[in-house]
Short mmCIF file of C-alpha atoms in Angstrom, two decimals:
data_model
loop_
_atom_site.label_atom_id
_atom_site.label_comp_id
_atom_site.label_asym_id
_atom_site.label_seq_id
_atom_site.Cartn_x
_atom_site.Cartn_y
_atom_site.Cartn_z
CA UNK C 1 84.11 114.76 109.73
CA UNK C 2 84.76 113.39 113.17
CA UNK C 3 87.89 113.87 115.25
CA UNK C 4 88.96 110.22 115.04
CA UNK C 5 89.21 108.19 111.85
CA UNK C 6 90.21 104.69 110.83
CA UNK C 7 91.86 103.64 107.58
CA UNK C 8 91.72 99.98 106.65
CA UNK C 9 93.75 98.52 103.78
CA UNK C 10 92.41 95.09 102.85
CA UNK C 11 95.51 93.86 101.06
CA UNK C 12 95.89 90.52 99.32
CA UNK C 13 98.26 89.25 102.00
CA UNK C 14 97.76 91.59 104.94
CA UNK C 15 94.91 93.66 106.36
CA UNK C 16 96.22 96.92 107.84
CA UNK C 17 94.46 99.15 110.36
CA UNK C 18 95.49 102.73 111.09
CA UNK C 19 93.71 104.97 113.60
CA UNK C 20 94.31 108.71 113.62
CA UNK C 21 93.17 111.73 115.61
CA UNK C 22 92.78 115.21 114.18
CA UNK C 23 95.01 117.69 115.99
CA UNK C 24 95.73 121.26 114.92
CA UNK C 25 94.35 120.62 111.47
CA UNK C 26 96.45 117.50 110.88
CA UNK C 27 95.82 113.81 111.53
CA UNK C 28 98.18 112.08 113.96
CA UNK C 29 98.42 108.29 114.09
CA UNK C 30 97.32 106.85 117.43
CA UNK C 31 97.22 103.11 116.69
CA UNK C 32 98.32 100.66 113.99
CA UNK C 33 98.17 96.92 113.50
CA UNK C 34 98.31 94.35 110.76
CA UNK C 35 96.87 90.86 110.34
CA UNK C 36 98.16 88.26 107.82
CA UNK C 37 94.72 87.37 106.45
CA UNK C 38 96.11 86.02 103.14
CA UNK C 39 92.87 86.66 101.30
CA UNK C 40 94.52 85.65 98.01
CA UNK C 41 95.84 82.30 99.22
CA UNK C 42 94.76 79.39 97.02
CA UNK C 43 92.60 81.43 94.67
CA UNK C 44 94.53 84.48 93.53
CA UNK C 45 95.38 83.20 90.04
CA UNK C 46 91.87 81.86 89.48
CA UNK C 47 90.34 85.22 90.44
CA UNK C 48 88.43 83.71 93.33
CA UNK C 49 88.47 84.28 97.07
CA UNK C 50 88.16 80.90 98.76
CA UNK C 51 85.71 80.10 101.56
CA UNK C 52 88.60 79.78 104.01
CA UNK C 53 89.91 83.21 103.00
CA UNK C 54 86.45 84.72 103.38
CA UNK C 55 86.24 83.33 106.92
CA UNK C 56 89.65 84.78 107.80
CA UNK C 57 88.62 88.13 106.34
CA UNK C 58 85.42 88.33 108.36
CA UNK C 59 87.23 87.33 111.57
CA UNK C 60 89.90 90.02 111.03
CA UNK C 61 87.32 92.69 110.25
CA UNK C 62 85.24 91.75 113.31
CA UNK C 63 88.36 92.23 115.44
CA UNK C 64 89.02 95.57 113.75
CA UNK C 65 85.42 96.56 114.50
CA UNK C 66 85.99 95.91 118.20
CA UNK C 67 89.07 98.13 118.14
CA UNK C 68 87.08 100.88 116.39
CA UNK C 69 84.47 100.68 119.14
CA UNK C 70 87.06 100.89 121.92
CA UNK C 71 88.63 103.98 120.34
CA UNK C 72 85.23 105.54 119.54
CA UNK C 73 86.11 106.07 115.88
CA UNK C 74 83.89 108.54 114.02
CA UNK C 75 84.66 107.69 110.39
CA UNK C 76 86.04 104.60 108.65
CA UNK C 77 87.76 104.54 105.26
CA UNK C 78 88.23 100.96 104.05
CA UNK C 79 89.87 100.01 100.76
CA UNK C 80 89.98 96.73 98.88
CA UNK C 81 92.87 96.18 96.49
CA UNK C 82 94.08 93.54 94.04
CA UNK C 83 92.48 90.33 95.32
CA UNK C 84 89.09 91.96 95.85
CA UNK C 85 89.06 93.97 92.62
CA UNK C 86 89.93 90.94 90.47
CA UNK C 87 87.95 88.17 92.17
CA UNK C 88 84.69 87.19 90.55
CA UNK C 89 83.22 87.05 94.06
CA UNK C 90 84.98 90.20 95.29
CA UNK C 91 81.83 92.33 95.51
CA UNK C 92 80.03 89.46 97.24
CA UNK C 93 82.81 89.24 99.85
CA UNK C 94 82.73 93.00 100.43
CA UNK C 95 78.95 92.88 100.89
CA UNK C 96 79.27 89.99 103.35
CA UNK C 97 81.88 91.86 105.40
CA UNK C 98 79.62 94.91 105.54
CA UNK C 99 76.70 92.76 106.67
CA UNK C 100 78.81 91.18 109.41
CA UNK C 101 80.61 94.33 110.62
CA UNK C 102 78.83 97.39 109.27
CA UNK C 103 82.09 98.48 107.60
CA UNK C 104 81.65 99.63 104.01
CA UNK C 105 84.60 98.87 101.71
CA UNK C 106 85.57 100.77 98.58
CA UNK C 107 87.28 98.55 95.99
CA UNK C 108 89.81 100.84 94.32
CA UNK C 109 91.52 100.59 90.95
CA UNK C 110 95.21 99.91 90.53
CA UNK C 111 95.67 103.52 89.41
CA UNK C 112 94.02 104.84 92.58
CA UNK C 113 96.14 102.46 94.65
CA UNK C 114 99.33 103.74 92.98
CA UNK C 115 98.33 107.34 93.65
CA UNK C 116 97.71 106.69 97.36
CA UNK C 117 101.05 104.87 97.62
CA UNK C 118 102.83 107.85 96.09
CA UNK C 119 101.12 110.23 98.50
CA UNK C 120 102.26 108.07 101.41
CA UNK C 121 105.83 107.60 100.21
CA UNK C 122 106.44 111.27 99.48
CA UNK C 123 105.36 112.04 103.04
CA UNK C 124 108.05 109.63 104.30
CA UNK C 125 110.94 110.04 101.87
CA UNK C 126 112.53 113.22 100.52
CA UNK C 127 112.73 112.59 96.77
CA UNK C 128 114.65 115.50 95.25
CA UNK C 129 115.16 113.66 91.96
CA UNK C 130 113.04 111.24 89.93
CA UNK C 131 112.74 108.00 91.89
CA UNK C 132 111.14 104.65 91.15
CA UNK C 133 108.69 103.76 93.91
CA UNK C 134 107.95 100.03 94.14
CA UNK C 135 105.14 98.62 96.27
CA UNK C 136 105.07 94.81 96.21
CA UNK C 137 101.70 93.54 97.36
CA UNK C 138 100.40 90.01 97.37
CA UNK C 139 98.22 90.59 94.32
CA UNK C 140 99.61 93.61 92.53
CA UNK C 141 102.80 95.63 92.25
CA UNK C 142 102.59 99.39 91.87
CA UNK C 143 105.39 101.25 90.11
CA UNK C 144 105.50 105.04 90.32
CA UNK C 145 108.17 107.36 88.97
CA UNK C 146 108.04 110.70 90.74
CA UNK C 147 109.74 113.24 92.94
CA UNK C 148 108.57 115.35 95.87
CA UNK C 149 106.29 117.43 93.69
CA UNK C 150 104.79 115.27 90.98
CA UNK C 151 104.14 111.86 89.48
CA UNK C 152 105.76 111.46 86.07
CA UNK C 153 104.39 107.97 85.43
CA UNK C 154 102.56 105.26 87.33
CA UNK C 155 101.07 101.84 86.65
CA UNK C 156 99.74 98.90 88.62
CA UNK C 157 100.48 95.35 87.46
CA UNK C 158 98.75 92.19 88.68
CA UNK C 159 102.07 90.43 89.35
CA UNK C 160 102.15 90.47 93.16
CA UNK C 161 104.08 88.10 95.37
CA UNK C 162 101.22 85.67 96.07
CA UNK C 163 100.62 85.36 92.34
CA UNK C 164 104.33 84.79 91.63
CA UNK C 165 104.60 82.32 94.50
CA UNK C 166 101.70 80.17 93.31
CA UNK C 167 102.68 80.40 89.64
CA UNK C 168 106.40 79.75 89.85
CA UNK C 169 107.83 78.60 93.19
CA UNK C 170 107.12 74.89 93.38
CA UNK C 171 110.24 74.03 95.41
CA UNK C 172 111.72 75.34 98.63
CA UNK C 173 114.50 76.43 98.38
CA UNK C 174 113.49 77.92 95.05
CA UNK C 175 115.18 76.39 92.00
CA UNK C 176 117.41 78.40 89.65
CA UNK C 177 115.06 77.45 86.81
CA UNK C 178 112.11 78.87 88.75
CA UNK C 179 113.96 82.15 89.27
CA UNK C 180 114.65 82.29 85.53
CA UNK C 181 110.96 81.66 84.81
CA UNK C 182 110.05 84.59 87.09
CA UNK C 183 112.55 86.85 85.32
CA UNK C 184 111.19 85.87 81.90
CA UNK C 185 107.65 86.52 83.08
CA UNK C 186 108.60 89.95 84.45
CA UNK C 187 110.38 90.92 81.23
CA UNK C 188 107.27 89.94 79.25
CA UNK C 189 104.93 91.74 81.67
CA UNK C 190 106.76 95.04 82.14
CA UNK C 191 107.62 96.64 78.76
CA UNK C 192 105.84 99.86 79.76
CA UNK C 193 107.96 100.07 82.93
CA UNK C 194 111.11 99.65 80.84
CA UNK C 195 110.00 102.50 78.56
CA UNK C 196 109.21 104.76 81.53
CA UNK C 197 112.58 104.09 83.17
CA UNK C 198 114.34 104.83 79.89
CA UNK C 199 112.42 108.10 79.61
CA UNK C 200 112.72 109.43 83.18
CA UNK C 201 115.97 107.71 84.23
CA UNK C 202 115.37 107.33 87.99
CA UNK C 203 118.56 106.75 89.97
CA UNK C 204 116.88 105.85 93.27
CA UNK C 205 114.64 102.85 93.96
CA UNK C 206 112.26 103.49 96.87
CA UNK C 207 110.69 100.37 98.32
CA UNK C 208 107.33 100.89 99.96
CA UNK C 209 106.66 98.96 103.16
CA UNK C 210 105.99 95.18 103.20
CA UNK C 211 108.95 93.11 102.01
CA UNK C 212 111.19 96.17 102.16
CA UNK C 213 110.44 96.67 105.88
CA UNK C 214 111.66 93.15 106.62
CA UNK C 215 114.76 93.53 104.45
CA UNK C 216 115.54 96.77 106.26
CA UNK C 217 115.18 95.17 109.69
CA UNK C 218 117.47 92.28 108.72
CA UNK C 219 119.98 94.82 107.34
CA UNK C 220 119.94 96.86 110.55
CA UNK C 221 120.42 93.83 112.80
CA UNK C 222 123.40 92.67 110.73
CA UNK C 223 125.03 96.07 110.52
CA UNK C 224 124.54 97.20 114.10
CA UNK C 225 122.10 99.93 113.11
CA UNK C 226 119.02 100.87 115.07
CA UNK C 227 115.79 99.76 113.41
CA UNK C 228 112.83 101.96 114.32
CA UNK C 229 109.58 100.52 112.93
CA UNK C 230 107.82 103.81 113.71
CA UNK C 231 110.28 105.80 111.57
CA UNK C 232 109.00 107.00 108.20
CA UNK C 233 112.18 105.83 106.43
CA UNK C 234 114.46 102.95 107.46
CA UNK C 235 117.94 101.92 106.22
CA UNK C 236 118.83 99.47 103.45
CA UNK C 237 121.78 99.44 101.03
CA UNK C 238 122.14 97.87 97.60
CA UNK C 239 125.05 95.76 98.84
CA UNK C 240 123.08 94.51 101.82
CA UNK C 241 120.04 93.69 99.68
CA UNK C 242 122.12 91.47 97.39
CA UNK C 243 123.67 89.67 100.36
CA UNK C 244 120.31 89.07 102.05
CA UNK C 245 118.67 88.01 98.77
CA UNK C 246 121.40 85.44 98.10
CA UNK C 247 120.84 83.93 101.53
CA UNK C 248 117.05 83.91 101.26
CA UNK C 249 116.93 82.09 97.93
CA UNK C 250 119.33 79.43 99.24
CA UNK C 251 117.27 78.61 102.35
CA UNK C 252 114.02 76.78 102.96
CA UNK C 253 111.15 78.14 105.03
CA UNK C 254 112.39 76.80 108.37
CA UNK C 255 115.85 78.20 107.74
CA UNK C 256 114.50 81.59 106.63
CA UNK C 257 112.47 81.87 109.82
CA UNK C 258 115.68 81.57 111.83
CA UNK C 259 117.08 84.74 110.21
CA UNK C 260 116.99 87.55 112.77
CA UNK C 261 114.47 90.14 111.64
CA UNK C 262 112.35 87.72 109.62
CA UNK C 263 108.65 87.54 110.51
CA UNK C 264 106.28 84.71 109.70
CA UNK C 265 103.85 86.79 107.64
CA UNK C 266 106.68 87.54 105.17
CA UNK C 267 108.60 84.26 105.14
CA UNK C 268 106.72 82.64 102.24
CA UNK C 269 106.50 85.53 99.78
CA UNK C 270 109.83 87.20 100.47
CA UNK C 271 111.77 84.92 98.11
CA UNK C 272 109.75 85.77 94.99
CA UNK C 273 109.56 89.41 96.10
CA UNK C 274 113.36 89.49 96.24
CA UNK C 275 113.48 87.93 92.78
CA UNK C 276 111.39 90.85 91.54
CA UNK C 277 113.60 93.46 93.22
CA UNK C 278 116.71 91.73 91.91
CA UNK C 279 115.25 91.73 88.40
CA UNK C 280 114.70 95.48 88.58
CA UNK C 281 118.21 96.21 89.86
CA UNK C 282 119.80 93.86 87.35
CA UNK C 283 117.78 95.07 84.36
CA UNK C 284 118.22 98.77 85.00
CA UNK C 285 121.84 99.33 85.99
CA UNK C 286 121.58 103.05 86.82
CA UNK C 287 120.07 102.71 90.29
CA UNK C 288 122.58 104.20 92.72
CA UNK C 289 120.70 103.74 95.99
CA UNK C 290 117.91 101.79 97.63
CA UNK C 291 115.64 103.48 100.16
CA UNK C 292 112.77 102.15 102.26
CA UNK C 293 109.56 104.02 103.01
CA UNK C 294 107.59 102.69 105.98
CA UNK C 295 104.60 104.56 104.59
CA UNK C 296 102.33 103.18 101.91
CA UNK C 297 98.65 103.23 100.94
CA UNK C 298 97.07 103.93 104.31
CA UNK C 299 99.44 106.82 105.07
CA UNK C 300 98.73 108.13 101.59
CA UNK C 301 95.02 108.17 102.36
CA UNK C 302 95.82 110.00 105.60
CA UNK C 303 97.94 112.56 103.74
CA UNK C 304 95.11 113.12 101.25
CA UNK C 305 92.58 113.66 104.05
CA UNK C 306 94.93 116.12 105.75
CA UNK C 307 94.97 118.45 102.75
#
């Protein structure tokens, strides 16, 4: 294995790039960036990646390839997740990207994705008691109940924010009836999560990256706290989440973009993502705190390679 590696997470909404250098037996991050490719846009619920999304994917991966060349990367680990594993043309898209860039992509299962997320989160957050880890992607949502030492239960569900957005949110601001439809859908889709929560009784909800990063930044700005995007864990309270959520669901896109801490790559999906978080907190009343891990799949891969 070379001294410098790249990890690429080809997510349904965002492509992430992480570069790391091996130092004293451990990998240290030297560069990160993310691109809102939105590979699932317009086709996610028909299990197809559109021609426009394929073009955006190739452009993003070509740019990543240039960065790899500049940094003289020795080994690349690239992972496709929900959109690619479910699309009928997913393997075709992966083959096309490899032809165009030379980067080979491994399409991983939801179970593998959940495991990597856990490995990343436990590197970032000290979980002394059973905690529910929630990673809201564009295509899938991974739920993991675990602590610092072990996973008690995990499952990936194809109910990500892009899917929810295209299925349910037809108005902006979102209608109360649309929120109720999302809640009914989640209740129908997540009986195994309900059973696992009843069994293991997690008191802490740990949000993994994505939407949670943005909620944390908004929280920090409003409460005079320092927000450090490079920190492994960032602040967010249950009270603050409910306040921010109430504001987000009442605003349209233009108004949401004016909220300090909001970024454009999150502005569309954050409403339905908040509906999902709110459903969890409302359905399972025993959560006593909300924590945010800046680490997710790519850091989990890095942690696995460091062992």
